[in-house]
Coordinates of C-alpha atoms and ligand atoms in Angstrom, one line a residue:
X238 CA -29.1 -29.7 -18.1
X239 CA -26.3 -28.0 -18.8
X240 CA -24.1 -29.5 -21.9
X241 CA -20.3 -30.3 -21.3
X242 CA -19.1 -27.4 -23.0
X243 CA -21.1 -24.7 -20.7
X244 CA -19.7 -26.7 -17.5
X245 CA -16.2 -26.2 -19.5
X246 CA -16.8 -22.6 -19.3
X247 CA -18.4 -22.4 -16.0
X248 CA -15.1 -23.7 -14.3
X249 CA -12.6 -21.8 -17.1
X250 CA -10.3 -19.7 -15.3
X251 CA -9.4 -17.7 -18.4
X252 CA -11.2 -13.8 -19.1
X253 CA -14.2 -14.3 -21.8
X254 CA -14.6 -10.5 -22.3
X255 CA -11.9 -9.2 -24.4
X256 CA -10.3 -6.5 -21.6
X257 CA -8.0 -3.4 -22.2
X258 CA -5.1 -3.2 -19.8
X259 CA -3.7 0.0 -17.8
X260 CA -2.9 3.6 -19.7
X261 CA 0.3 3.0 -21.0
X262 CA 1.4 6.5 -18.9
X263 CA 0.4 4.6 -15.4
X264 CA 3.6 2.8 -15.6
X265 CA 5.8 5.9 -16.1
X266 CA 4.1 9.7 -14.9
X267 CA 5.3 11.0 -11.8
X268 CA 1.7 12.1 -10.6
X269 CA 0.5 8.6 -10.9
X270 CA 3.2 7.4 -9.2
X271 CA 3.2 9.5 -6.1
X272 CA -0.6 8.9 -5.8
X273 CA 0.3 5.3 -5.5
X274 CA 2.6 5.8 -2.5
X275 CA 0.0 7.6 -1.0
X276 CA -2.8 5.5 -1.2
X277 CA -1.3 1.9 -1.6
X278 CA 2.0 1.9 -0.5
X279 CA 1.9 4.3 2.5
X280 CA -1.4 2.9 3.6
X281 CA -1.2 -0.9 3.4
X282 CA 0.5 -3.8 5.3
X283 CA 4.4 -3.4 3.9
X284 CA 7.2 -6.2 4.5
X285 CA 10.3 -4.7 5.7
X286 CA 12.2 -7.6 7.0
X287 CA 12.7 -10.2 9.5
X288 CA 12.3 -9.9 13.1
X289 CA 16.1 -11.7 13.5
X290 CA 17.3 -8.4 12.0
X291 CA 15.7 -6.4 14.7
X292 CA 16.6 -9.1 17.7
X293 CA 17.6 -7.9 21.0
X294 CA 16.3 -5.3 23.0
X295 CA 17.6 -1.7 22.1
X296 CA 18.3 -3.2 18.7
X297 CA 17.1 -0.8 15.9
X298 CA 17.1 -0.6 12.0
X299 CA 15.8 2.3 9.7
X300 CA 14.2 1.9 6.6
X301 CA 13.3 4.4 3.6
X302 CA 9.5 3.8 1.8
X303 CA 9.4 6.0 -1.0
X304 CA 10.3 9.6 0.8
X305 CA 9.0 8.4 4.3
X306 CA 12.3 7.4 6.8
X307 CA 11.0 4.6 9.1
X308 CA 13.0 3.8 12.2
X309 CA 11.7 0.8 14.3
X310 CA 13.2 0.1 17.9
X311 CA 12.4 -3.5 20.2
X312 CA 11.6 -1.9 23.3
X313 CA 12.5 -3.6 26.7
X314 CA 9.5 -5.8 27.0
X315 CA 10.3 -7.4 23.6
X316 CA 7.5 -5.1 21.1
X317 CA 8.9 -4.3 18.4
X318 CA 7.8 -0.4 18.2
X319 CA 7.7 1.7 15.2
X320 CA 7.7 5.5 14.4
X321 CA 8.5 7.7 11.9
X322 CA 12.5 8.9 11.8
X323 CA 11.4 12.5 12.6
X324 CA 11.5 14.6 15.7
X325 CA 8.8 16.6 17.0
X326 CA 10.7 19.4 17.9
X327 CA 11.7 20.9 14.2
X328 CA 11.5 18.0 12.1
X329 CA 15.3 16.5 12.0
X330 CA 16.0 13.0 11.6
X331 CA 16.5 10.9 14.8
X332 CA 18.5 8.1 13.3
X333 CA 21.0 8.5 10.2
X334 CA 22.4 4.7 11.1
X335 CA 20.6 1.8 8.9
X336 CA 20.8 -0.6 12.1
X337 CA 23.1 -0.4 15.3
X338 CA 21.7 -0.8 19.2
X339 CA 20.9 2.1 21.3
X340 CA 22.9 2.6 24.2
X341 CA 20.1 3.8 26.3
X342 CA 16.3 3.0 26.8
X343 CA 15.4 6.3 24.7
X344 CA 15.7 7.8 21.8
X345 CA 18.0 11.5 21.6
X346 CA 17.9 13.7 18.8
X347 CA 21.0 14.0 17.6
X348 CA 20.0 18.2 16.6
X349 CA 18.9 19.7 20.5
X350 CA 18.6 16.4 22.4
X351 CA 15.0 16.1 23.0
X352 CA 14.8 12.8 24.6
X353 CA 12.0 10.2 23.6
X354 CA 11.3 6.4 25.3
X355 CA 11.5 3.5 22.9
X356 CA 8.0 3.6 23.1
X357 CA 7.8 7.1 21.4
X358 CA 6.8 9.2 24.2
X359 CA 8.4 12.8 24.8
X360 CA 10.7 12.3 28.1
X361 CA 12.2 15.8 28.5
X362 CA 13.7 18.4 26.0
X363 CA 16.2 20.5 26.7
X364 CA 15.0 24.3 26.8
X365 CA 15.5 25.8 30.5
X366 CA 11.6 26.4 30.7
X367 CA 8.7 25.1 28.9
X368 CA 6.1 28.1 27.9
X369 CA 2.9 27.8 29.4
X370 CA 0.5 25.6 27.1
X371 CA 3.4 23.0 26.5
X372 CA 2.6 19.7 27.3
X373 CA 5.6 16.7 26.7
X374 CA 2.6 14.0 26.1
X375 CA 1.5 16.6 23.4
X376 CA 4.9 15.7 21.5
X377 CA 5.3 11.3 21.2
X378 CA 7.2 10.4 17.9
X379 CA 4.8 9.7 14.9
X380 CA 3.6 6.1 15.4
X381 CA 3.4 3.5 12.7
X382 CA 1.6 0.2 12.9
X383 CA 4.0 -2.4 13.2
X384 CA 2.7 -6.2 12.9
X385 CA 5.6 -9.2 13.8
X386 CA 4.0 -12.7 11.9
X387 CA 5.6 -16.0 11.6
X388 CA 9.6 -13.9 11.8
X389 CA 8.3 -11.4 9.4
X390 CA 7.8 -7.6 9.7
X391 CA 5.3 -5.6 8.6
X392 CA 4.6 -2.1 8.8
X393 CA 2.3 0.2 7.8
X394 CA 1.9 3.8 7.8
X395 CA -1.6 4.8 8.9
X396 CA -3.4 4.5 12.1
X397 CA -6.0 2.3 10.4
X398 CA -4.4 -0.3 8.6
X399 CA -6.4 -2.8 6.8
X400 CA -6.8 -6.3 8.9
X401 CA -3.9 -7.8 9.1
X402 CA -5.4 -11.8 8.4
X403 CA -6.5 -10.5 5.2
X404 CA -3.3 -9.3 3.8
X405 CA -2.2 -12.7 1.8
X406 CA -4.2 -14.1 -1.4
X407 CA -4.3 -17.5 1.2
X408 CA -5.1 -18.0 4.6
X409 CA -2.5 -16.8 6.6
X410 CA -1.6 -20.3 8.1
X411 CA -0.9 -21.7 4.6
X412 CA 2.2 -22.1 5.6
X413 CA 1.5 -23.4 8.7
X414 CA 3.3 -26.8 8.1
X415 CA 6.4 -24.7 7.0
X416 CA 8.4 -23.3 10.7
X417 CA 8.5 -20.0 9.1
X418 CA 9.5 -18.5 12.5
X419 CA 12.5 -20.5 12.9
X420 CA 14.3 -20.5 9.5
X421 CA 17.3 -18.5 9.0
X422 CA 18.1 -16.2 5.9
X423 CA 20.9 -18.0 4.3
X424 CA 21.5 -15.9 1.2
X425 CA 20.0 -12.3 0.3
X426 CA 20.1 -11.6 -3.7
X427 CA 19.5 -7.8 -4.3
X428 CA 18.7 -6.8 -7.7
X429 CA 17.6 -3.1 -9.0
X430 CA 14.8 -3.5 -12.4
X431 CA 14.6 -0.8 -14.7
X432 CA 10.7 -0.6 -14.4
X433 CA 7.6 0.1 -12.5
X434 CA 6.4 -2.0 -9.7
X435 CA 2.9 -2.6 -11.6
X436 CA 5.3 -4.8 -14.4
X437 CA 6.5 -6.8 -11.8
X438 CA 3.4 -8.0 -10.5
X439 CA 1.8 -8.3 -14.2
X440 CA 4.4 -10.5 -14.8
X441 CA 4.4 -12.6 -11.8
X442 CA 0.4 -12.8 -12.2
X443 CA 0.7 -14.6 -15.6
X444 CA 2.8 -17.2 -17.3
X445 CA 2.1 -17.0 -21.1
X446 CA 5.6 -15.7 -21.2
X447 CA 7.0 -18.7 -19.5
X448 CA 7.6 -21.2 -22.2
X449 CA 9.5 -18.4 -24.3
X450 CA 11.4 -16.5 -21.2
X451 CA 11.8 -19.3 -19.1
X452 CA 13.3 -22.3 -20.7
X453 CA 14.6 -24.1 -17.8
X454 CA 11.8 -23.6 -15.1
X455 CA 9.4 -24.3 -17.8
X456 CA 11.4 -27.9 -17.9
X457 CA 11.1 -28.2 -14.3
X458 CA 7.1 -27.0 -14.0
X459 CA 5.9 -28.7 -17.1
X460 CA 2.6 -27.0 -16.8
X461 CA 4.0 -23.2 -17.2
X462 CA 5.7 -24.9 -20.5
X463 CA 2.0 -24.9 -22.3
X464 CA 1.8 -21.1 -20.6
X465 CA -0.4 -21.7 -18.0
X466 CA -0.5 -21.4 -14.4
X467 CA -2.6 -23.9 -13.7
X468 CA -5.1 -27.1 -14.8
X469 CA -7.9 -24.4 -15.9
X470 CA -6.2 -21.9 -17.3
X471 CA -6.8 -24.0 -20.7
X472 CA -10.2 -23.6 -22.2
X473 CA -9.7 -27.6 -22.9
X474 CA -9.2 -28.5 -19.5
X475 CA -11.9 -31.1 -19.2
X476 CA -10.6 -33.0 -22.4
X477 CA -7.6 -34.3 -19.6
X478 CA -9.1 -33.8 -16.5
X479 CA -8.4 -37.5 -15.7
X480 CA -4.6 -37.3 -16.8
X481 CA -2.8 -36.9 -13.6
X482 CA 0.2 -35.4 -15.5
X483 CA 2.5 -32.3 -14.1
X484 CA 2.3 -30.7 -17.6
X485 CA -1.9 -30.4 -17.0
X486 CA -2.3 -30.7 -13.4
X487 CA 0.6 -28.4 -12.6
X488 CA 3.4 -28.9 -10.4
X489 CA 7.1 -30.0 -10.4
X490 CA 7.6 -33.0 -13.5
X491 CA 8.3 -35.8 -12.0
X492 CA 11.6 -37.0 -10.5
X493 CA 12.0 -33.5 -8.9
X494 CA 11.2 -32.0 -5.5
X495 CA 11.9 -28.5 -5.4
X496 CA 13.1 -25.8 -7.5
X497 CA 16.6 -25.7 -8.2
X498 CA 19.1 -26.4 -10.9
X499 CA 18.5 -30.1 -11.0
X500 CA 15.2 -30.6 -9.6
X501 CA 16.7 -31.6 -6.0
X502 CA 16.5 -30.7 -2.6
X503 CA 19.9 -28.8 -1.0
X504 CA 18.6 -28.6 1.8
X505 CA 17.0 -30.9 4.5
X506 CA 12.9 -31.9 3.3
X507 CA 10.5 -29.9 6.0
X508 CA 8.9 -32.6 7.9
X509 CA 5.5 -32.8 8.4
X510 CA 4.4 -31.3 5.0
X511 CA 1.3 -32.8 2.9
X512 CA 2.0 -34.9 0.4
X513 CA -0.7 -32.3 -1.9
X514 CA 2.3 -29.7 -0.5
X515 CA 5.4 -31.7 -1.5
X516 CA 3.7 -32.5 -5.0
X517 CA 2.9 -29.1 -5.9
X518 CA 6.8 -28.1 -5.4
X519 CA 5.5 -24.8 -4.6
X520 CA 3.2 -22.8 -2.6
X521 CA 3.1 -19.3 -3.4
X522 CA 1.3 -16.8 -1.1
X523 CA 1.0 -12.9 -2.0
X524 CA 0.6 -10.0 0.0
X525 CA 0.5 -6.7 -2.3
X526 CA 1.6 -4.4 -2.6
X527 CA 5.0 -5.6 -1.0
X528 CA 5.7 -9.1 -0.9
X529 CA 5.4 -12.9 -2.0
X530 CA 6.6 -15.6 -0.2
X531 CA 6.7 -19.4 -2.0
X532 CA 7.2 -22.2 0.4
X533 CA 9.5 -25.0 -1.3
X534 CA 9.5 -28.6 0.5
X535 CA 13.3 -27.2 1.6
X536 CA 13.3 -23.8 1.7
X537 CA 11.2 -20.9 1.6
X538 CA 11.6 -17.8 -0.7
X539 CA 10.3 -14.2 0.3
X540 CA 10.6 -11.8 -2.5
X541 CA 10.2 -8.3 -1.3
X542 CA 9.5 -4.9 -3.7
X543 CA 10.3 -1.4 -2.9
X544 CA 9.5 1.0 -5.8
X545 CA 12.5 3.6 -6.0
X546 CA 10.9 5.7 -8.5
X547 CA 8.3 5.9 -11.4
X548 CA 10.5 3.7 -13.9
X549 CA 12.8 1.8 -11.1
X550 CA 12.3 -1.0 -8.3
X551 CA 14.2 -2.7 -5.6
X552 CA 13.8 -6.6 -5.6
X553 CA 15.4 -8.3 -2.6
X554 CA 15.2 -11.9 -2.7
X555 CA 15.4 -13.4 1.1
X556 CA 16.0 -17.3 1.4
X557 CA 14.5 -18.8 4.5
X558 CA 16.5 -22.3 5.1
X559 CA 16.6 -24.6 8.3
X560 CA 19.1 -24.1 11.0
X561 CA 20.1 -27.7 10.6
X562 CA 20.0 -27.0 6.7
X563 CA 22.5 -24.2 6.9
X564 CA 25.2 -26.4 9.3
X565 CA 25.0 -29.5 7.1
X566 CA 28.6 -29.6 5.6
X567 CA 26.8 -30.9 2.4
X568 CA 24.4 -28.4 1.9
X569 CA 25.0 -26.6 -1.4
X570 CA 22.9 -23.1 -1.6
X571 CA 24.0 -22.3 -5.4
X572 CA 21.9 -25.4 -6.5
X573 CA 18.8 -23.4 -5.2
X574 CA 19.8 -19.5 -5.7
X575 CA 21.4 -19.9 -9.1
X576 CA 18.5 -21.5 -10.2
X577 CA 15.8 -19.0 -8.7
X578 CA 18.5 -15.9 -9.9
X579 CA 18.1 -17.1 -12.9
X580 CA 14.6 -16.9 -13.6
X581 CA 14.3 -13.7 -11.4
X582 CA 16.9 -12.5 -14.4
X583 CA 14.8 -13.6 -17.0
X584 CA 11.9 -12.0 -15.6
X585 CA 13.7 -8.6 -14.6
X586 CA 14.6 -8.3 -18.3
X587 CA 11.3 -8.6 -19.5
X588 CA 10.1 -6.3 -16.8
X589 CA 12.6 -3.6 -18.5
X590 CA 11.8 -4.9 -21.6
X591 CA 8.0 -4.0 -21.5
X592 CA 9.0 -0.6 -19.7
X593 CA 11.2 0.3 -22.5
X594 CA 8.1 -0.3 -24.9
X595 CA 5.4 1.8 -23.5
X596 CA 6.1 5.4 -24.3
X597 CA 5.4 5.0 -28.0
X598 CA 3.4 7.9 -28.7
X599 CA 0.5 5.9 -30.3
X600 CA 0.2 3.1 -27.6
X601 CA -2.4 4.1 -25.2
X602 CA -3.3 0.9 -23.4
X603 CA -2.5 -2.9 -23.7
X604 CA -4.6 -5.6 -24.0
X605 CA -5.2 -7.9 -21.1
X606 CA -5.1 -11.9 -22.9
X607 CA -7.6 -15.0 -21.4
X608 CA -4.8 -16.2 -19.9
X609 CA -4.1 -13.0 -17.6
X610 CA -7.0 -13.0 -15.7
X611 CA -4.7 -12.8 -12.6
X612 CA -3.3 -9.4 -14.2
X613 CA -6.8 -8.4 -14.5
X614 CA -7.5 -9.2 -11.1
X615 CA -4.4 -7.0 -10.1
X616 CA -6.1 -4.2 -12.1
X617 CA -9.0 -4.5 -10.3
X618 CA -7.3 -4.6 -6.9
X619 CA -5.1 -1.4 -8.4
X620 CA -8.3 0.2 -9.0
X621 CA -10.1 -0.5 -5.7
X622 CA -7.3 0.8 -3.6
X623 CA -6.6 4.0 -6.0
X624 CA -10.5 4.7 -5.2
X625 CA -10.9 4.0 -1.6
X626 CA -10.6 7.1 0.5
Ligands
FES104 S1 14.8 18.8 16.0 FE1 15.0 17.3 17.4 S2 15.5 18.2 19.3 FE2 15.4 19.8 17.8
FE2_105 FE1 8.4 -15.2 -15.2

């Protein structure tokens, strides 16, 4: 039989072992950092936007992932097609616009007009004679994988991608009460953080800085208050497993229903969500290295990364709201993004805050706390990728 206090532990979520973080130089040297674009970010499933930005056909947009250029083209039948922003001919850029439509079904280098179709194969170039040995279907642009899902786009920069069904921490039809497809971005909140992209995803995978950092949100989910993320995050979990409070079940306190500055919806309630869905306030679903997306009962948030260096990374906040939502003459948006900007705040200056820290010359590695066992997890993930050839 096993005694109360073994099935405690059995169902802790919190780390037992006492576990070192990451060398304090991964979050800073150059080398480490290029190896990550190389083997996480250049090989995995990356969000680059929504498929509303790339709509018609012809439309195009061109993105930059570390020192890769990316240009993506919807061809004439509707697929979105992806390729590298290179030519085969000597290597210039074939786009220098961010987004526009092409005037044509192809694709010209600008430099001596070699002239591909939009789905990357080599039409014609322009020499008088082609020597013997040259073939044009030797010469198609480079080809990314490219992966539309629910409005989003992903891309990634390898042949063989991982499966794409695998690339959130939840099924990918979590959401699937949520009309992802349909919503509208109603507000984009760009913010540049002063650290590595491996802070922001410790600090989004814990919440022991939550009561101290985040005052107001810590009001508004009484559970991250005590530090936690969720019910058994606390060693003592059992002791209230049959108190049905926000503060130890998790979830919004009561009175509110989404996140914003007073707890209430701006926008029009999603029908046909659970009531375990409107409860929670908040369903969050990860896809790293790139993105996290939280469903809210009226909007949804997608908060995208882009690491611009060693010691610097992009956060573009994207928020997903109902057509009908964005036409009501009522609708106030600052209710939900001053509220979310602020905690995104808090959280970049911490970010910074632990960046500025690490180069003391003693400091080697952290320490990973029970209560970070989703940082640890993130380690592990780090690690896996790092090593997989
Ligand atoms: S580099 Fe593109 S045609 Fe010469
Ligand atoms: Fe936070």
């Amino acid at each position: 039989m096993q005694s109360t206090s073994d099935i405690d532990k059995l169902a802790y979520n919190g780390l037992t072992e006492h576990t070192e973080g990451l060398p304090a130089d991964a979050y800073y040297d150059p080398r480490q950092y290029e190896r990550e674009m190389q083997r996480i970010w250049y090989r995995n499933w990356i969000y680059v936007g929504r498929s509303s930005d790339v709509k018609s056909a012809r439309a195009f947009r061109t993105f930059e992932l570390g020192d890769q250029k990316i240009l993506l083209v919807r061809d004439d039948q509707g697929i979105l097609q992806g390729f590298h922003n290179t030519c085969r001919h000597r290597g210039a850029a074939l786009c220098r616009e961010s987004e526009g439509v092409l005037r044509t079904a192809s694709i010209i280098c600008p430099y001596h007009a070699w002239v591909y179709n939009l789905q990357g194969d080599l039409l014609r170039t322009s020499s008088k004679a082609h020597a013997s040995g040259f073939d044009v279907a030797d010469f198609p642009l480079y080809r990314i994988s490219v992966k539309e899902w629910s409005g989003f786009i992903f891309v990634a920069l390898t042949d063989a991608p991982p499966p794409f069904e695998k690339i959130f921490d939840l099924p990918l039809n979590r959401l699937a009460a949520w009309p992802l497809e349909e919503l509208v971005v109603g507000h984009v909140l760009l913010k540049t953080i002063n650290s590595n992209w491996k802070i922001f995803w410790e600090n989004y995978n814990e919440c022991l800085h939550c009561p101290g950092v985040h005052p107001q949100l810590s009001r508004l989910v009484p559970i991250y208050g005590r530090g936690l993320l969720e019910e058994r995050d606390d060693p003592q979990w059992s002791l209230h497993a049959d108190d049905a409070h926000p503060k130890f079940k998790g979830g919004l306190r009561r009175g509110a229903a989404t996140w914003s500055l007073d707890g209430k919806t701006t926008g029009i309630p999603f029908p046909g969500l659970s009531d375990t869905d409107r409860q929670a306030g908040h369903i969050y679903m990860t896809s790293l290295p790139s993105v996290f997306l939280v469903g809210h009962v009226d909007y949804v948030r997608v908060v995208r990364l882009l690491p611009l260096g060693p010691e610097k990374t992009e956060l573009r906040v994207e928020y997903l709201f109902s057509a009908q939502t964005l036409a009501d003459p009522s609708f106030d948006m600052r209710n939900v993004v001053d509220f979310t900007n602020l905690v995104m705040t808090e959280d970049a200056q911490v970010c910074e805050l632990n960046q500025m820290g690490l180069r003391a010359g003693p400091h080697v590695r952290g320490v990973v706390m029970p209560e970070e066992y989703v940082v640890r997890q993130f380690h592990e993930w780090l690690h896996a990728e790092l090593a997989r050839v």
